[in-house]
Tab-separated table of C-alpha atoms and ligand atoms in Angstrom:
chain	number	residue	atom	x	y	z
M	1	UNK	CA	25.081	-40.660	41.194
M	2	UNK	CA	25.852	-40.938	37.472
M	3	UNK	CA	22.548	-42.602	36.783
M	4	UNK	CA	20.556	-40.104	38.686
M	5	UNK	CA	22.150	-37.141	36.688
M	6	UNK	CA	21.436	-38.829	33.424
M	7	UNK	CA	17.965	-39.391	34.539
M	8	UNK	CA	17.246	-35.792	35.350
M	9	UNK	CA	18.960	-34.680	32.252
M	10	UNK	CA	16.665	-36.954	30.411
M	11	UNK	CA	13.587	-35.777	32.216
M	12	UNK	CA	14.786	-32.239	31.693
M	13	UNK	CA	15.047	-32.954	27.961
M	14	UNK	CA	11.492	-34.335	27.792
M	15	UNK	CA	10.156	-31.489	29.754
M	16	UNK	CA	11.577	-29.173	27.248
M	17	UNK	CA	10.166	-31.167	24.379
M	18	UNK	CA	6.925	-31.179	26.117
M	19	UNK	CA	6.870	-27.335	26.528
M	20	UNK	CA	7.956	-26.880	22.970
M	21	UNK	CA	5.139	-29.024	21.439
M	22	UNK	CA	2.521	-27.453	23.628
M	23	UNK	CA	3.737	-23.957	22.682
M	24	UNK	CA	3.716	-24.504	19.013
M	25	UNK	CA	0.370	-26.394	19.292
M	26	UNK	CA	-0.906	-23.389	21.018
M	27	UNK	CA	0.236	-21.073	17.968
M	28	UNK	CA	-1.885	-22.824	15.478
M	29	UNK	CA	-0.209	-22.559	12.202
M	30	UNK	CA	-2.390	-20.512	9.827
M	31	UNK	CA	-2.094	-20.184	5.993
M	32	UNK	CA	-3.421	-16.945	5.951
M	33	UNK	CA	-4.980	-14.057	8.102
M	34	UNK	CA	-6.988	-11.111	6.970
M	35	UNK	CA	-8.487	-8.047	8.669
M	36	UNK	CA	-10.251	-4.901	7.584
M	37	UNK	CA	-7.996	-2.043	8.140
M	38	UNK	CA	-6.666	0.887	6.217
M	39	UNK	CA	-10.080	1.274	4.813
M	40	UNK	CA	-9.629	-2.079	2.856
M	41	UNK	CA	-9.262	-5.754	3.194
M	42	UNK	CA	-5.778	-6.590	4.159
M	43	UNK	CA	-4.569	-10.222	3.769
M	44	UNK	CA	-1.310	-11.664	4.848
M	45	UNK	CA	-0.351	-15.183	3.758
M	46	UNK	CA	2.761	-16.700	5.424
M	47	UNK	CA	2.364	-20.132	3.677
M	48	UNK	CA	2.228	-22.651	6.580
M	49	UNK	CA	4.877	-20.871	8.586
M	50	UNK	CA	2.696	-18.327	10.229
M	51	UNK	CA	2.099	-18.451	13.950
M	52	UNK	CA	-0.762	-16.635	15.592
M	53	UNK	CA	1.658	-14.502	17.319
M	54	UNK	CA	3.326	-13.538	14.122
M	55	UNK	CA	0.000	-12.720	12.362
M	56	UNK	CA	-1.050	-10.617	15.352
M	57	UNK	CA	2.370	-8.799	15.415
M	58	UNK	CA	1.778	-7.860	11.707
M	59	UNK	CA	-1.708	-6.731	12.002
M	60	UNK	CA	-1.189	-4.982	15.092
M	61	UNK	CA	1.667	-2.853	13.251
M	62	UNK	CA	-0.719	-2.157	10.349
M	63	UNK	CA	-3.463	-0.787	12.771
M	64	UNK	CA	-0.851	1.252	14.472
M	65	UNK	CA	-0.035	2.807	11.092
M	66	UNK	CA	-3.742	3.461	10.450
M	67	UNK	CA	-4.061	4.938	13.901
M	68	UNK	CA	-1.405	7.607	13.118
M	69	UNK	CA	-2.075	8.269	9.173
M	70	UNK	CA	-5.651	7.793	8.685
M	71	UNK	CA	-7.514	11.137	7.442
M	72	UNK	CA	-10.855	9.695	8.273
M	73	UNK	CA	-10.393	9.014	11.976
M	74	UNK	CA	-10.488	11.719	14.803
M	75	UNK	CA	-7.327	12.043	16.934
M	76	UNK	CA	-4.853	10.397	14.537
M	77	UNK	CA	-1.446	12.548	14.308
M	78	UNK	CA	-2.604	13.358	10.768
M	79	UNK	CA	-5.999	14.405	11.827
M	80	UNK	CA	-4.396	16.733	14.506
M	81	UNK	CA	-2.190	18.335	11.725
M	82	UNK	CA	-5.471	19.005	9.690
M	83	UNK	CA	-7.134	20.521	12.595
M	84	UNK	CA	-4.275	22.948	13.177
M	85	UNK	CA	-4.186	24.021	9.560
M	86	UNK	CA	-3.375	27.601	9.310
M	87	UNK	CA	-2.955	27.658	13.177
M	88	UNK	CA	0.353	26.023	14.265
M	89	UNK	CA	2.538	23.207	13.453
M	90	UNK	CA	2.004	19.904	15.301
M	91	UNK	CA	4.224	17.515	16.722
M	92	UNK	CA	3.940	14.064	15.081
M	93	UNK	CA	5.428	10.592	15.246
M	94	UNK	CA	8.716	10.244	13.262
M	95	UNK	CA	7.151	7.723	10.975
M	96	UNK	CA	4.682	10.122	9.875
M	97	UNK	CA	7.506	12.619	9.045
M	98	UNK	CA	9.150	9.880	6.838
M	99	UNK	CA	5.849	8.992	5.019
M	100	UNK	CA	5.175	12.874	4.201
M	101	UNK	CA	8.726	13.437	3.193
M	102	UNK	CA	8.375	10.586	0.688
M	103	UNK	CA	4.970	12.028	-0.496
M	104	UNK	CA	6.694	15.272	-1.050
M	105	UNK	CA	9.554	13.809	-3.085
M	106	UNK	CA	6.731	12.312	-5.314
M	107	UNK	CA	4.859	15.650	-5.430
M	108	UNK	CA	7.914	17.423	-6.620
M	109	UNK	CA	8.956	14.821	-9.104
M	110	UNK	CA	5.330	14.382	-10.624
M	111	UNK	CA	5.020	18.244	-10.942
M	112	UNK	CA	2.243	18.309	-8.266
M	113	UNK	CA	0.042	15.565	-10.125
M	114	UNK	CA	0.686	13.648	-6.932
M	115	UNK	CA	-0.089	15.916	-3.925
M	116	UNK	CA	-0.436	14.839	-0.219
M	117	UNK	CA	-2.447	17.957	0.428
M	118	UNK	CA	-5.181	16.943	-1.729
M	119	UNK	CA	-7.564	16.314	1.211
M	120	UNK	CA	-10.022	19.219	0.526
M	121	UNK	CA	-10.802	17.815	-2.785
M	122	UNK	CA	-11.120	14.193	-1.504
M	123	UNK	CA	-13.429	15.276	1.219
M	124	UNK	CA	-15.572	17.381	-1.274
M	125	UNK	CA	-16.102	14.468	-3.755
M	126	UNK	CA	-16.304	11.978	-0.926
M	127	UNK	CA	-15.832	9.045	-3.427
M	128	UNK	CA	-16.158	5.762	-1.806
M	129	UNK	CA	-18.461	7.074	0.849
M	130	UNK	CA	-22.217	7.487	1.243
M	131	UNK	CA	-21.957	11.174	0.521
M	132	UNK	CA	-20.234	10.940	-2.775
M	133	UNK	CA	-21.583	13.309	-5.414
M	134	UNK	CA	-20.569	15.589	-8.235
M	135	UNK	CA	-19.654	18.889	-6.600
M	136	UNK	CA	-20.508	22.252	-8.119
M	137	UNK	CA	-17.881	24.269	-10.011
M	138	UNK	CA	-17.432	27.098	-7.381
M	139	UNK	CA	-16.775	24.343	-4.537
M	140	UNK	CA	-14.422	22.594	-6.788
M	141	UNK	CA	-12.363	25.806	-7.146
M	142	UNK	CA	-12.615	26.663	-3.586
M	143	UNK	CA	-11.343	23.267	-2.725
M	144	UNK	CA	-8.539	23.539	-5.339
M	145	UNK	CA	-7.219	26.631	-4.006
M	146	UNK	CA	-6.479	24.859	-0.795
M	147	UNK	CA	-4.464	22.146	-2.553
M	148	UNK	CA	-0.701	22.789	-2.695
M	149	UNK	CA	1.986	20.764	-1.357
M	150	UNK	CA	4.416	23.678	-1.195
M	151	UNK	CA	2.268	24.926	1.688
M	152	UNK	CA	2.934	21.905	3.733
M	153	UNK	CA	5.976	22.418	6.003
M	154	UNK	CA	8.066	19.577	7.425
M	155	UNK	CA	10.366	20.788	10.254
M	156	UNK	CA	12.598	17.759	11.030
M	157	UNK	CA	14.327	19.553	14.009
M	158	UNK	CA	11.080	20.364	15.786
M	159	UNK	CA	9.419	16.991	14.506
M	160	UNK	CA	6.456	18.880	13.366
M	161	UNK	CA	4.020	19.195	10.359
M	162	UNK	CA	2.212	22.330	9.476
M	163	UNK	CA	-0.394	23.231	6.825
M	164	UNK	CA	-0.008	26.997	6.394
M	165	UNK	CA	-3.658	27.898	5.271
M	166	UNK	CA	-6.842	27.157	7.162
M	167	UNK	CA	-8.895	24.617	5.515
M	168	UNK	CA	-5.767	22.656	4.024
M	169	UNK	CA	-5.910	19.180	4.655
M	170	UNK	CA	-3.438	16.207	4.371
M	171	UNK	CA	-4.489	12.843	2.849
M	172	UNK	CA	-2.040	9.939	2.788
M	173	UNK	CA	-4.552	7.485	1.010
M	174	UNK	CA	-2.171	7.262	-2.053
M	175	UNK	CA	0.984	6.288	0.006
M	176	UNK	CA	0.192	4.890	3.462
M	177	UNK	CA	-0.807	1.539	2.335
M	178	UNK	CA	2.583	1.114	0.633
M	179	UNK	CA	4.316	2.125	3.867
M	180	UNK	CA	2.264	-0.458	5.811
M	181	UNK	CA	3.170	-3.124	3.313
M	182	UNK	CA	7.030	-2.306	3.696
M	183	UNK	CA	6.424	-2.545	7.440
M	184	UNK	CA	4.704	-5.919	7.133
M	185	UNK	CA	7.501	-7.166	4.848
M	186	UNK	CA	10.123	-6.096	7.349
M	187	UNK	CA	8.533	-7.829	10.338
M	188	UNK	CA	8.225	-11.044	7.977
M	189	UNK	CA	11.954	-10.752	7.096
M	190	UNK	CA	12.850	-10.392	10.818
M	191	UNK	CA	11.003	-13.586	11.506
M	192	UNK	CA	13.191	-15.169	8.917
M	193	UNK	CA	10.020	-16.445	6.688
M	194	UNK	CA	11.399	-17.281	3.316
M	195	UNK	CA	8.269	-16.208	1.407
M	196	UNK	CA	5.023	-14.453	1.899
M	197	UNK	CA	2.291	-12.392	0.303
M	198	UNK	CA	1.068	-9.319	1.878
M	199	UNK	CA	-2.132	-7.890	0.122
M	200	UNK	CA	-3.374	-4.620	1.577
M	201	UNK	CA	-6.347	-4.067	-0.825
M	202	UNK	CA	-4.412	-4.753	-3.947
M	203	UNK	CA	-1.230	-3.005	-2.762
M	204	UNK	CA	0.896	-6.290	-2.918
M	205	UNK	CA	4.339	-7.259	-1.391
M	206	UNK	CA	5.444	-10.427	-2.777
M	207	UNK	CA	7.920	-11.129	-0.284
M	208	UNK	CA	11.007	-13.478	-0.889
M	209	UNK	CA	10.164	-16.503	-3.124
M	210	UNK	CA	7.556	-19.133	-3.430
M	211	UNK	CA	8.311	-22.560	-2.259
M	212	UNK	CA	10.841	-24.458	-4.458
M	213	UNK	CA	12.437	-21.278	-5.470
M	214	UNK	CA	9.672	-20.306	-7.746
M	215	UNK	CA	8.685	-16.752	-8.623
M	216	UNK	CA	5.247	-15.493	-7.127
M	217	UNK	CA	2.397	-15.002	-9.808
M	218	UNK	CA	0.617	-11.910	-9.188
M	219	UNK	CA	-2.756	-11.321	-11.140
M	220	UNK	CA	-3.373	-7.837	-12.679
M	221	UNK	CA	-7.110	-7.065	-12.049
M	222	UNK	CA	-9.027	-6.364	-15.393
M	223	UNK	CA	-10.447	-2.885	-14.548
M	224	UNK	CA	-13.466	-3.592	-16.754
M	225	UNK	CA	-14.355	-6.804	-15.152
M	226	UNK	CA	-15.470	-8.016	-11.635
M	227	UNK	CA	-12.803	-8.352	-8.899
M	228	UNK	CA	-10.626	-11.187	-9.310
M	229	UNK	CA	-10.738	-11.266	-13.117
M	230	UNK	CA	-7.224	-10.765	-14.323
M	231	UNK	CA	-5.864	-9.243	-17.638
M	232	UNK	CA	-2.790	-11.025	-17.125
M	233	UNK	CA	-0.121	-12.571	-14.775
M	234	UNK	CA	3.179	-10.909	-13.526
M	235	UNK	CA	5.897	-13.214	-12.280
M	236	UNK	CA	7.972	-11.509	-9.605
M	237	UNK	CA	10.598	-12.351	-6.805
M	238	UNK	CA	10.810	-10.245	-3.581
M	239	UNK	CA	8.993	-7.254	-5.130
M	240	UNK	CA	6.038	-5.199	-4.423
M	241	UNK	CA	3.247	-4.883	-7.201
M	242	UNK	CA	0.844	-1.936	-6.526
M	243	UNK	CA	-1.983	-0.784	-9.138
M	244	UNK	CA	-3.884	2.329	-9.107
M	245	UNK	CA	-7.061	2.323	-11.181
M	246	UNK	CA	-10.322	3.547	-12.057
M	247	UNK	CA	-12.125	0.446	-10.177
M	248	UNK	CA	-10.901	0.674	-6.767
M	249	UNK	CA	-13.474	3.316	-5.657
M	250	UNK	CA	-15.781	5.236	-7.849
M	251	UNK	CA	-18.913	7.090	-8.315
M	252	UNK	CA	-21.425	6.194	-11.159
M	253	UNK	CA	-23.619	9.025	-12.468
M	254	UNK	CA	-25.491	8.785	-15.712
M	255	UNK	CA	-23.328	6.095	-17.096
M	256	UNK	CA	-20.087	8.015	-16.313
M	257	UNK	CA	-17.626	6.966	-13.894
M	258	UNK	CA	-16.050	9.231	-11.414
M	259	UNK	CA	-13.112	7.558	-9.951
M	260	UNK	CA	-10.956	8.467	-6.894
M	261	UNK	CA	-7.722	9.696	-8.238
M	262	UNK	CA	-8.113	13.358	-8.570
M	263	UNK	CA	-6.425	15.882	-10.665
M	264	UNK	CA	-4.823	18.706	-8.531
M	265	UNK	CA	-4.887	20.658	-11.888
M	266	UNK	CA	-8.492	20.329	-12.777
M	267	UNK	CA	-10.120	19.267	-9.418
M	268	UNK	CA	-11.806	16.452	-11.223
M	269	UNK	CA	-11.086	12.612	-11.438
M	270	UNK	CA	-7.802	12.442	-13.429
M	271	UNK	CA	-8.685	11.736	-17.025
M	272	UNK	CA	-5.661	10.458	-18.958
M	273	UNK	CA	-7.069	7.837	-20.994
M	274	UNK	CA	-5.782	5.068	-18.673
M	275	UNK	CA	-7.765	2.439	-16.775
M	276	UNK	CA	-4.955	1.639	-14.441
M	277	UNK	CA	-1.108	1.676	-13.706
M	278	UNK	CA	0.639	-1.118	-12.145
M	279	UNK	CA	4.128	-0.421	-10.636
M	280	UNK	CA	6.638	-3.167	-9.621
M	281	UNK	CA	9.294	-1.869	-7.309
M	282	UNK	CA	11.470	-2.730	-4.305
M	283	UNK	CA	9.535	-0.563	-1.826
M	284	UNK	CA	5.932	-0.287	-1.524
M	285	UNK	CA	5.935	3.250	-0.468
M	286	UNK	CA	7.755	4.219	-3.792
M	287	UNK	CA	5.471	1.791	-5.641
M	288	UNK	CA	2.154	3.220	-4.106
M	289	UNK	CA	3.102	6.742	-4.680
M	290	UNK	CA	4.228	6.126	-8.265
M	291	UNK	CA	1.062	4.213	-9.320
M	292	UNK	CA	-1.001	7.271	-8.271
M	293	UNK	CA	1.296	9.725	-9.699
M	294	UNK	CA	1.820	7.806	-13.006
M	295	UNK	CA	-2.141	7.418	-13.252
M	296	UNK	CA	-2.545	11.229	-12.644
M	297	UNK	CA	0.250	12.150	-15.015
M	298	UNK	CA	-0.791	9.772	-17.811
M	299	UNK	CA	1.268	7.552	-19.854
M	300	UNK	CA	4.106	9.653	-21.252
M	301	UNK	CA	5.097	11.632	-18.302
M	302	UNK	CA	4.137	8.822	-16.151
M	303	UNK	CA	6.574	6.414	-17.791
M	304	UNK	CA	9.420	8.850	-17.559
M	305	UNK	CA	8.779	9.400	-13.891
M	306	UNK	CA	8.632	5.501	-13.236
M	307	UNK	CA	11.807	4.948	-15.197
M	308	UNK	CA	13.760	7.639	-13.245
M	309	UNK	CA	13.232	5.484	-9.964
M	310	UNK	CA	15.959	2.611	-9.760
M	311	UNK	CA	14.158	-0.729	-9.722
M	312	UNK	CA	10.812	0.406	-10.790
M	313	UNK	CA	8.863	-0.732	-13.624
M	314	UNK	CA	5.234	-0.138	-14.902
M	315	UNK	CA	2.391	-1.473	-16.800
M	316	UNK	CA	-0.268	0.830	-18.310
M	317	UNK	CA	-3.716	-0.202	-19.332
M	318	UNK	CA	-5.580	2.152	-21.525
M	319	UNK	CA	-9.319	2.753	-22.100
M	320	UNK	CA	-8.952	1.319	-25.542
M	321	UNK	CA	-7.932	-1.986	-24.232
M	322	UNK	CA	-4.322	-1.552	-25.227
M	323	UNK	CA	-1.373	-2.272	-22.882
M	324	UNK	CA	2.161	-0.718	-22.863
M	325	UNK	CA	4.777	-1.072	-20.212
M	326	UNK	CA	8.518	-0.674	-19.386
M	327	UNK	CA	10.810	-3.511	-20.617
M	328	UNK	CA	11.533	-5.051	-17.310
M	329	UNK	CA	7.658	-5.166	-16.587
M	330	UNK	CA	6.569	-6.732	-19.787
M	331	UNK	CA	9.318	-9.391	-19.621
M	332	UNK	CA	7.656	-10.858	-16.641
M	333	UNK	CA	4.065	-10.217	-17.840
M	334	UNK	CA	1.720	-12.758	-19.470
M	335	UNK	CA	-1.422	-11.828	-21.033
M	336	UNK	CA	-4.492	-13.796	-20.303
M	337	UNK	CA	-7.403	-11.593	-21.680
M	338	UNK	CA	-6.949	-11.726	-25.455
M	339	UNK	CA	-9.311	-8.904	-25.602
M	340	UNK	CA	-6.474	-6.617	-24.707
M	341	UNK	CA	-3.603	-5.795	-27.215
M	342	UNK	CA	0.049	-5.187	-26.146
M	343	UNK	CA	1.683	-2.323	-27.933
M	344	UNK	CA	5.357	-1.720	-28.105
J	1	ADP	P1	-5.930	2.915	-3.840
J	1	ADP	O1	-6.703	3.697	-2.724
J	1	ADP	O2	-6.831	2.212	-4.769
J	1	ADP	O3	-4.858	2.030	-3.427
J	1	ADP	P2	-4.266	5.000	-4.813
J	1	ADP	O4	-2.985	4.586	-4.139
J	1	ADP	O5	-4.165	5.458	-6.151
J	1	ADP	O6	-5.378	3.967	-4.691
J	1	ADP	O7	-4.908	6.297	-3.818
J	1	ADP	C1	-5.989	6.905	-4.050
J	1	ADP	C2	-6.287	7.844	-2.843
J	1	ADP	O8	-5.288	8.827	-2.687
J	1	ADP	C3	-7.622	8.362	-3.063
J	1	ADP	O9	-8.608	7.789	-2.434
J	1	ADP	C4	-7.240	9.914	-2.250
J	1	ADP	O10	-7.394	9.557	-0.716
J	1	ADP	C5	-5.865	9.979	-2.478
J	1	ADP	N1	-5.672	10.896	-3.788
J	1	ADP	C6	-6.571	11.109	-4.760
J	1	ADP	N2	-5.921	11.660	-5.802
J	1	ADP	C7	-4.696	12.185	-5.370
J	1	ADP	C8	-3.462	12.666	-5.898
J	1	ADP	N3	-3.574	13.330	-7.084
J	1	ADP	N4	-2.354	12.733	-5.150
J	1	ADP	C9	-2.205	12.190	-3.972
J	1	ADP	N5	-3.244	11.613	-3.462
J	1	ADP	C10	-4.492	11.295	-4.177
J	2	MG	MG1	-1.141	4.931	-4.439
């Protein structure tokens, strides 16, 4: 009897071992996965700890956010809000309310330099798309008259969004990737992965630490060089690093570059003497909004805005190849390209 029991226990043990190995073998561990979503190449690297299942879960979540918040796809919650502009409030998912509320916080604190109702201008310029062109002055003024975050009404109780005037349009291109990166980081944390890199087209979440308790080293793109050429390196631990710059999407006409961050004041690409702004922060939704806001505001006002947000730091690259940054950012930055000069 005793012997029999022992035998079945042992057999059971081996059977469980067998199951465990086949299951883990079935979920091939992958170093990294990438997918084209949110209008960009999204890369997630779980450093030898990623199962297929976990990668699938992360990318499914990112696609889900795109399906709610994209301005370029018919039928998203955001698209429904735009179609009902000036007509009626639209019931949307709670997470869209959350992202819009964060966007409005930055619209207010940037004095409107960041504006989630920038849609009519973005559509008019079409930068990054096949129809990109320099619009006529009249068209720019018409589109500008439809941009105003104060005419975007959030009703938390009813769970609705409403654009007050016909022709208005939401565009969360400056903040949705940040939210998606936060969501990816949340899933990674829940899976108890100690360190990972989430890179949603340059919107980076350097989650946790690198193997051996080392900081992550994040390259800062040289806006004047090919993609992957860095001005310098930032060392961070469990932070998000987000850059907004002239190089991401642009239209080149007669030697002049028209980039995709538009000024809600002028209707033209924001021209503040900057090549890029990099934000280091705890939450990517804040970093994404801050990077765009600070770029649109320019160095002085942008720096004041960044320093008003707890845990946020910034590095500004100027057209004259100088670099300035807040103290916590510069303390972790090493310059690679000696063609740039760091100013105090
Ligand atoms: P990236 O797309 O390179 O991550 P940003 O986060 O700076 O860059 O977002 C730029 C996008 O945000 C534009 O493509 C457009 O959709 C939108 N946008 C442009 N200008 C503004 C602005 N002043 N305020 C808010 N959103 C903007
Ligand atoms: Mg942004």
